[in-house]
XYZ file of C-alpha atoms in Angstrom:
506
model
C 70.393 19.795 -24.029
C 66.777 20.368 -24.900
C 66.702 17.046 -26.758
C 67.961 15.142 -23.697
C 65.352 16.851 -21.470
C 62.548 15.955 -23.865
C 63.774 12.338 -24.053
C 63.856 12.093 -20.232
C 60.309 13.423 -20.068
C 59.120 10.805 -22.551
C 60.780 8.039 -20.501
C 59.115 9.290 -17.307
C 55.693 9.351 -18.957
C 56.247 5.841 -20.324
C 57.208 4.519 -16.887
C 54.064 6.018 -15.331
C 51.938 4.467 -18.094
C 53.624 1.092 -17.630
C 53.429 0.826 -13.854
C 50.076 2.577 -13.235
C 46.755 1.149 -14.245
C 43.926 3.674 -14.833
C 42.488 2.883 -11.363
C 45.810 3.740 -9.752
C 45.956 7.195 -11.273
C 44.588 9.440 -8.557
C 41.643 11.503 -9.736
C 40.973 14.892 -8.275
C 37.856 14.665 -6.140
C 35.126 17.194 -6.767
C 33.370 19.422 -4.264
C 30.162 19.784 -6.274
C 28.081 21.533 -3.611
C 25.789 24.129 -5.212
C 23.605 25.515 -2.440
C 24.145 28.650 -0.407
C 21.805 30.785 1.660
C 21.572 33.211 -1.268
C 20.944 30.504 -3.877
C 17.257 31.383 -4.186
C 18.231 34.806 -5.539
C 20.508 33.278 -8.215
C 18.556 32.853 -11.465
C 21.126 30.477 -12.973
C 21.030 28.306 -9.823
C 17.250 28.094 -9.963
C 17.436 26.995 -13.585
C 19.788 24.175 -12.590
C 17.628 23.187 -9.623
C 14.332 23.188 -11.455
C 15.452 21.891 -14.810
C 15.005 25.162 -16.732
C 11.778 25.195 -18.699
C 10.821 21.637 -17.710
C 9.126 22.884 -14.540
C 6.858 25.754 -13.703
C 7.744 28.540 -11.286
C 9.458 27.035 -8.228
C 7.069 28.759 -5.874
C 4.151 26.913 -7.472
C 5.647 23.369 -7.471
C 4.805 21.733 -4.884
C -3.251 -27.465 25.419
C 0.016 -27.221 23.802
C 1.661 -24.761 26.107
C 4.961 -25.236 24.276
C 5.845 -25.918 20.661
C 5.529 -29.490 19.487
C 8.239 -28.773 16.903
C 11.948 -28.156 17.242
C 12.630 -24.615 16.124
C 15.034 -24.358 13.156
C 16.606 -20.941 12.868
C 20.385 -20.812 12.347
C 21.934 -17.436 13.098
C 23.940 -17.378 9.876
C 20.718 -16.991 7.887
C 18.741 -13.787 7.571
C 15.030 -13.404 8.099
C 12.636 -10.695 6.965
C 10.659 -7.836 8.429
C 7.886 -5.865 6.748
C 8.154 -2.329 5.370
C 6.503 0.683 6.963
C 7.407 1.865 10.477
C 10.642 0.478 11.887
C 10.288 1.852 15.408
C 7.902 3.612 17.799
C 10.454 6.165 18.972
C 8.097 9.108 18.506
C 5.500 7.466 20.725
C 8.065 6.849 23.465
C 9.622 10.305 23.197
C 6.218 11.991 23.438
C 5.376 10.004 26.563
C 8.745 10.816 28.131
C 8.234 14.530 27.419
C 4.746 14.526 28.922
C 2.822 14.853 25.634
C -0.062 12.835 24.295
C 1.158 11.047 21.138
C -0.763 10.870 17.899
C -2.439 7.463 17.380
C -0.216 6.935 14.314
C 2.921 7.299 16.481
C 2.518 3.666 17.517
C 2.039 0.796 15.064
C 2.257 -2.963 15.439
C 4.915 -3.292 12.731
C 6.913 -0.550 14.448
C 6.853 -2.232 17.842
C 7.492 -5.686 16.314
C 10.775 -4.378 14.901
C 11.916 -3.661 18.455
C 11.761 -7.387 19.275
C 13.111 -10.719 18.060
C 10.667 -13.540 17.332
C 10.782 -17.288 17.116
C 9.141 -17.743 13.715
C 8.092 -21.399 13.923
C 10.557 -22.478 11.239
C 11.096 -26.253 11.456
C 13.266 -27.014 8.420
C 15.916 -25.323 6.284
C 14.806 -22.717 3.769
C 16.442 -23.253 0.402
C 15.168 -20.188 -1.440
C 14.690 -16.469 -0.926
C 11.505 -16.641 1.170
C 9.927 -19.475 3.137
C 6.947 -18.661 5.373
C 6.263 -20.755 8.451
C 3.021 -20.914 10.402
C 2.230 -21.142 14.112
C -1.131 -21.423 15.830
C -2.546 -20.170 19.100
C -5.806 -19.980 20.995
C -5.696 -17.111 23.476
C -8.482 -15.938 25.771
C -9.529 -12.322 25.333
C -8.455 -10.513 28.556
C -11.741 -8.539 28.690
C -14.401 -10.995 27.518
C -12.728 -14.265 28.413
C -13.707 -15.694 25.027
C -11.232 -17.811 23.009
C -9.548 -15.974 20.125
C -7.747 -17.811 17.309
C -4.440 -16.648 15.902
C -2.102 -17.707 13.116
C 1.381 -16.220 12.775
C 3.317 -16.021 9.521
C 7.042 -16.378 10.203
C 9.208 -14.477 7.728
C 12.158 -16.763 6.945
C 14.834 -16.743 4.262
C 17.499 -19.084 2.946
C 19.762 -16.082 2.349
C 22.860 -16.243 4.548
C 24.105 -13.059 6.148
C 27.656 -13.906 5.043
C 26.451 -13.995 1.427
C 24.329 -10.855 1.643
C 25.622 -7.679 0.060
C 23.613 -4.811 -1.273
C 23.976 -3.720 -4.857
C 25.425 -0.402 -5.939
C 23.282 2.440 -4.637
C 21.886 5.467 -6.432
C 20.947 7.579 -3.399
C 19.295 10.984 -3.249
C 18.960 12.538 0.203
C 16.121 15.057 0.479
C 16.509 17.300 3.532
C 13.891 19.596 5.052
C 15.455 23.013 5.811
C 12.188 24.806 6.607
C 11.716 27.168 9.524
C 10.087 24.512 11.712
C 13.443 22.685 11.724
C 14.869 25.539 13.824
C 12.709 24.550 16.799
C 14.209 22.450 19.591
C 14.059 18.725 19.046
C 11.697 18.131 21.978
C 9.572 21.296 21.689
C 6.014 20.176 21.050
C 3.835 21.383 18.178
C 0.470 19.902 19.235
C -1.475 20.218 22.467
C -2.497 17.085 24.377
C -5.655 16.772 22.264
C -3.808 16.890 18.941
C -4.540 20.532 18.118
C -1.654 22.462 16.541
C -0.049 25.167 18.668
C 2.265 28.033 17.825
C 5.807 27.514 19.121
C 6.638 30.317 21.527
C 10.058 31.717 22.273
C 11.288 30.443 25.564
C 13.680 27.965 27.039
C 16.715 27.281 24.880
C 17.464 23.587 24.307
C 20.839 22.208 23.326
C 20.001 20.951 19.826
C 17.595 22.045 17.115
C 15.946 19.597 14.741
C 18.111 21.055 11.964
C 21.328 20.285 13.822
C 20.232 16.703 14.468
C 19.132 16.247 10.855
C 22.427 17.624 9.524
C 24.368 15.230 11.735
C 22.152 12.343 10.604
C 22.901 13.097 6.934
C 26.637 13.235 7.638
C 26.399 9.877 9.422
C 24.441 8.361 6.522
C 27.203 9.336 4.132
C 29.661 7.173 6.093
C 27.873 4.051 4.829
C 28.345 4.713 1.127
C 30.733 2.694 -1.023
C 33.075 4.151 -3.686
C 30.866 3.045 -6.605
C 27.648 4.392 -5.041
C 26.228 7.655 -6.349
C 25.023 10.434 -4.044
C 22.831 13.459 -4.693
C 21.404 15.925 -2.152
C 18.256 18.059 -2.436
C 17.068 20.674 0.077
C 13.625 22.221 0.390
C 11.798 24.978 2.218
C 9.174 26.969 0.258
C 11.069 25.808 -2.817
C 13.402 22.979 -3.746
C 17.157 23.330 -4.263
C 19.608 21.019 -5.949
C 22.429 21.098 -3.388
C 24.549 18.316 -4.897
C 24.096 16.528 -8.243
C 24.326 12.737 -8.448
C 27.967 11.712 -8.641
C 30.014 8.645 -7.733
C 31.362 8.716 -4.183
C 34.937 8.008 -5.312
C 34.777 11.087 -7.540
C 33.418 13.334 -4.767
C 35.199 15.249 -2.015
C 32.974 13.704 0.643
C 34.581 15.509 3.575
C 33.838 18.870 1.992
C 30.242 17.803 1.302
C 29.813 16.782 4.957
C 31.137 20.165 5.998
C 28.587 21.943 3.812
C 25.767 19.782 5.204
C 26.722 20.553 8.806
C 26.533 24.295 8.056
C 22.939 24.228 6.715
C 20.540 26.546 8.534
C 16.707 26.503 8.386
C 14.496 29.062 6.627
C 11.078 29.418 4.985
C 8.036 27.170 4.747
C 7.678 23.444 4.096
C 6.979 22.370 0.518
C 7.745 18.657 0.361
C 6.635 18.374 -3.243
C 9.255 20.859 -4.384
C 12.026 18.744 -2.895
C 10.639 15.494 -4.246
C 10.261 16.871 -7.766
C 13.971 17.644 -7.948
C 14.893 14.249 -6.497
C 12.718 12.562 -9.124
C 14.379 14.607 -11.868
C 17.792 13.378 -10.688
C 16.699 9.778 -11.204
C 15.217 10.743 -14.584
C 18.705 11.857 -15.622
C 20.307 8.480 -14.891
C 20.981 6.181 -17.801
C 20.667 3.013 -15.722
C 17.991 2.290 -13.095
C 18.334 -1.482 -13.604
C 17.253 -3.064 -10.303
C 19.402 -6.129 -10.986
C 22.472 -3.867 -10.737
C 21.386 -0.897 -8.617
C 19.368 -0.052 -5.535
C 17.619 3.269 -6.195
C 16.438 5.108 -3.095
C 15.355 8.484 -1.782
C 16.012 9.115 1.903
C 13.648 11.870 2.999
C 14.488 13.626 6.301
C 11.762 15.900 7.656
C 9.720 16.899 10.674
C 6.702 16.380 8.365
C 4.855 19.603 9.112
C 4.034 20.842 5.574
C 2.420 24.248 5.213
C 2.944 25.193 1.554
C 2.528 23.464 -1.764
C 0.125 20.586 -2.271
C 0.127 18.224 0.712
C -2.806 15.938 -0.024
C -1.987 12.276 -0.576
C -2.978 12.371 -4.249
C -0.050 14.636 -5.091
C 2.880 13.750 -2.838
C 1.632 10.176 -2.513
C 1.265 9.926 -6.270
C 4.848 11.074 -6.834
C 6.240 8.455 -4.444
C 4.035 5.742 -5.913
C 5.068 6.568 -9.488
C 8.725 6.358 -8.477
C 8.078 3.054 -6.718
C 6.695 1.489 -9.886
C 9.985 2.097 -11.664
C 12.110 0.817 -8.780
C 12.908 4.083 -6.963
C 11.919 3.564 -3.319
C 11.672 5.894 -0.339
C 12.856 5.854 3.263
C 11.406 8.438 5.659
C 13.447 9.566 8.641
C 11.375 11.598 11.063
C 13.000 14.387 13.073
C 11.502 15.603 16.365
C 8.761 14.419 18.706
C 6.215 16.558 16.825
C 6.558 14.575 13.588
C 3.263 14.282 11.708
C 3.124 10.484 11.616
C -0.365 10.616 10.072
C 1.205 11.810 6.818
C 4.155 9.417 7.111
C 1.862 6.427 7.712
C 0.096 7.088 4.392
C 3.345 7.404 2.483
C 5.051 4.330 3.946
C 2.283 2.041 2.677
C 3.848 2.445 -0.756
C 5.861 -0.505 -2.051
C 9.526 -0.398 -1.052
C 9.025 2.315 1.599
C 10.064 2.271 5.235
C 10.244 4.732 8.103
C 12.569 5.420 11.043
C 12.607 8.243 13.554
C 15.547 10.004 15.155
C 15.408 10.607 18.877
C 19.137 11.201 19.374
C 22.156 11.438 17.062
C 23.930 8.588 18.867
C 20.924 6.240 18.655
C 20.473 7.064 14.984
C 24.157 6.405 14.291
C 23.870 3.035 16.019
C 20.752 2.193 13.987
C 22.517 3.019 10.728
C 25.664 1.111 11.685
C 23.619 -2.045 12.125
C 20.880 -1.657 9.540
C 21.860 0.705 6.711
C 22.367 -1.990 4.055
C 19.133 -3.722 5.111
C 17.228 -0.415 5.108
C 18.024 0.285 1.445
C 17.609 -3.284 0.118
C 14.027 -4.551 -0.175
C 14.071 -8.154 -1.394
C 10.461 -9.402 -1.497
C 7.532 -7.545 -3.066
C 3.774 -8.010 -3.408
C 3.545 -10.814 -0.886
C 0.058 -12.307 -0.889
C -1.221 -15.094 1.325
C -4.517 -16.770 0.430
C -6.298 -18.676 3.181
C -8.830 -21.297 2.124
C -10.853 -22.814 4.956
C -14.412 -23.747 5.750
C -13.938 -23.079 9.441
C -11.949 -19.817 9.592
C -11.666 -16.381 8.004
C -9.063 -13.642 8.470
C -10.605 -11.097 10.843
C -7.619 -8.778 11.359
C -3.916 -8.549 10.524
C -1.196 -7.149 12.811
C 2.328 -6.187 11.837
C 1.825 -4.885 8.303
C 1.133 -1.343 7.034
C -1.349 -2.895 4.594
C -3.340 -4.492 7.416
C -6.520 -2.676 6.371
C -6.339 -4.431 2.984
C -5.953 -7.858 4.552
C -9.220 -9.418 5.672
C -11.390 -12.342 4.649
C -9.234 -14.796 2.709
C -6.259 -12.632 1.679
C -3.309 -11.090 3.501
C -1.196 -8.571 1.579
C 2.241 -7.152 2.372
C 3.905 -4.798 -0.111
C 7.532 -5.219 0.921
C 9.878 -7.366 3.005
C 13.328 -6.142 4.024
C 16.165 -8.398 5.236
C 16.428 -8.633 8.999
C 18.959 -10.012 11.466
C 18.680 -13.223 13.458
C 19.930 -13.567 17.018
C 19.785 -16.758 19.099
C 17.527 -18.379 16.503
C 15.028 -15.486 16.457
C 14.366 -12.847 13.785
C 13.996 -9.133 14.428
C 10.465 -8.132 13.479
C 10.062 -11.476 11.708
C 6.339 -11.947 12.202
C 2.928 -11.024 10.804
C -0.023 -12.040 12.987
C -3.509 -12.999 11.768
C -6.535 -12.996 14.042
C -8.989 -15.547 12.735
C -12.752 -15.747 13.084
C -13.989 -19.271 13.769
C -17.168 -20.017 11.792
C -17.336 -23.818 12.069
C -15.586 -26.771 13.692
C -13.673 -27.616 10.502
C -10.072 -26.932 11.532
C -8.300 -27.595 8.212
C -6.681 -24.561 6.553
C -4.932 -24.416 3.180
C -2.410 -21.606 2.794
C -0.805 -20.484 -0.456
C 1.778 -17.722 -0.755
C 2.949 -15.813 -3.830
C 5.523 -13.046 -4.139
C 8.073 -11.378 -6.444
C 11.774 -10.824 -5.929
C 13.430 -7.510 -6.793
C 14.042 -8.673 -10.362
C 10.336 -9.359 -10.915
C 10.622 -13.154 -10.715
C 7.525 -14.767 -9.186
C 7.580 -17.619 -6.693
C 5.385 -19.164 -4.039
C 4.363 -22.297 -2.193
C 1.362 -23.989 -0.579
C 0.926 -25.652 2.797
C -1.864 -27.025 4.980
C -2.286 -26.801 8.735
C -5.055 -27.769 11.127
C -6.425 -26.200 14.275
C -7.441 -28.442 17.128
C -11.191 -28.686 17.727
C -10.520 -27.829 21.374
C -10.851 -24.216 22.510
C -8.320 -24.758 25.293
C -5.759 -21.960 25.479
C -2.377 -22.775 23.916
C 0.537 -21.099 22.155
C 2.560 -23.095 19.671
C 5.736 -21.176 20.469
C 7.046 -18.057 22.192
C 7.004 -16.038 18.960
C 3.236 -16.106 18.453
C 2.662 -15.512 22.160
C 4.891 -12.426 22.080
C 3.165 -11.241 18.888
C -0.286 -11.498 20.491
C 0.828 -9.651 23.623
C 2.366 -6.771 21.657
C -0.626 -6.487 19.304
C -2.968 -6.255 22.300
C -0.748 -3.614 23.870
C -0.883 -1.463 20.715
C -4.672 -1.849 20.448
C -5.071 -0.828 24.090
C -2.834 2.229 23.686
C -4.621 3.344 20.514
C -7.988 3.053 22.310
C -6.614 5.138 25.159
C -5.308 7.810 22.765
C -8.628 7.933 20.921
C -10.512 8.243 24.198
C -8.248 11.046 25.448
C -8.760 13.012 22.256
C -12.507 12.421 22.323
C -12.635 13.700 25.893
C -10.674 16.758 24.830
C -13.061 17.560 21.999
C -15.984 17.106 24.378
C -14.467 19.536 26.879
C -13.881 22.137 24.154
C -17.522 21.926 23.122
């Protein structure tokens, strides 16, 4: 009897082996969550979080009115937008709540990403990146003098139907500091930009922590089975909440449940969180950018008060990661976000920045743009302008605008961007030119790298008319000029309001 039972068991095992491939054998999914409110008292947990002896004490870490060309812009192709700010939600939310925004709450690249632009493309693009150029002469609304503009349209031959991101190594770094307990629309600065203590008072529906937790849970919905996910939390210290593991090996529903239960505590030491995130990437065997996208998504209200917060430390950590292909996305929580700090950090190659002003709006943003957000395609874009008659006076629509004057325009990163009705979302960088002679001929040469380090480029010549009559070559450059002027006007107003406030205090 025992012999027959053993034989039947062998047959059953053989049948399973015959009919089931390894992929079909269901693996038990792992709930590898490690953080709890008492984790900071657990010596073994701290050793895991801080890599044992590899780190010091966790407390210490720290005339032509219309275009003369027929616009070519098929909707099945993608365009590009620059890195840096991807919205001006904090500016708008501050205004709606009756607060004076910080000047860094509004940027040209941020507002450009809210609009679609005709890029001036006149022929098919047959490679990754093809710039197009449009000209305009526009009278200054205050002086009445003619001002010369050149737009760089950010076009691509990449079709949306052919676009797919690579496998993703993703580490989410979440701020759980005490400031995240404040209501989402409770202000932290007075109208002159001076910090204020948050007083107990009216109870709002949602805290910044609740909104951030929901945002992380929504982000997790966009991961594929062969992606890897890790989660790091930080307050005064950093905590490894979830090690990097493939999504198809992870009990994702349990992880979401843990995330939604996180409560805020302690100070804000961004460095501590970023050190652990960096260590997670150090532990990976393969950071090959031809196979993987490697990204940190950093969610914070950006109000650091412990650790080292100067740009040479936190900035240096992000920049070092960037050089090895680990890039950063900042997601700002709350109207009191310190965009001055974020603006510095998002000038790093591969970085971008969004803000959350409601869970539903953030979910919609991620549904449409998650794969684009984590997939930079063009790096170290440089445009050289050679002309006897013109020089670059100012650049709008790039975080690196302050590095782009004279003969050179620089943009660290381009991300893929959608087209609609022949126009590209945020698909424009605008140059204001200084006219120094009547010679209107301009030679333009562009160079850039793709994500695999391959270099490419092209050269083109254009010519400005000798006439100073107002004209706009297409609607895209006209829209770009209008929005750039709006941002300049608002920034002047904000600066003036703050100056008046300082004067009154004196």
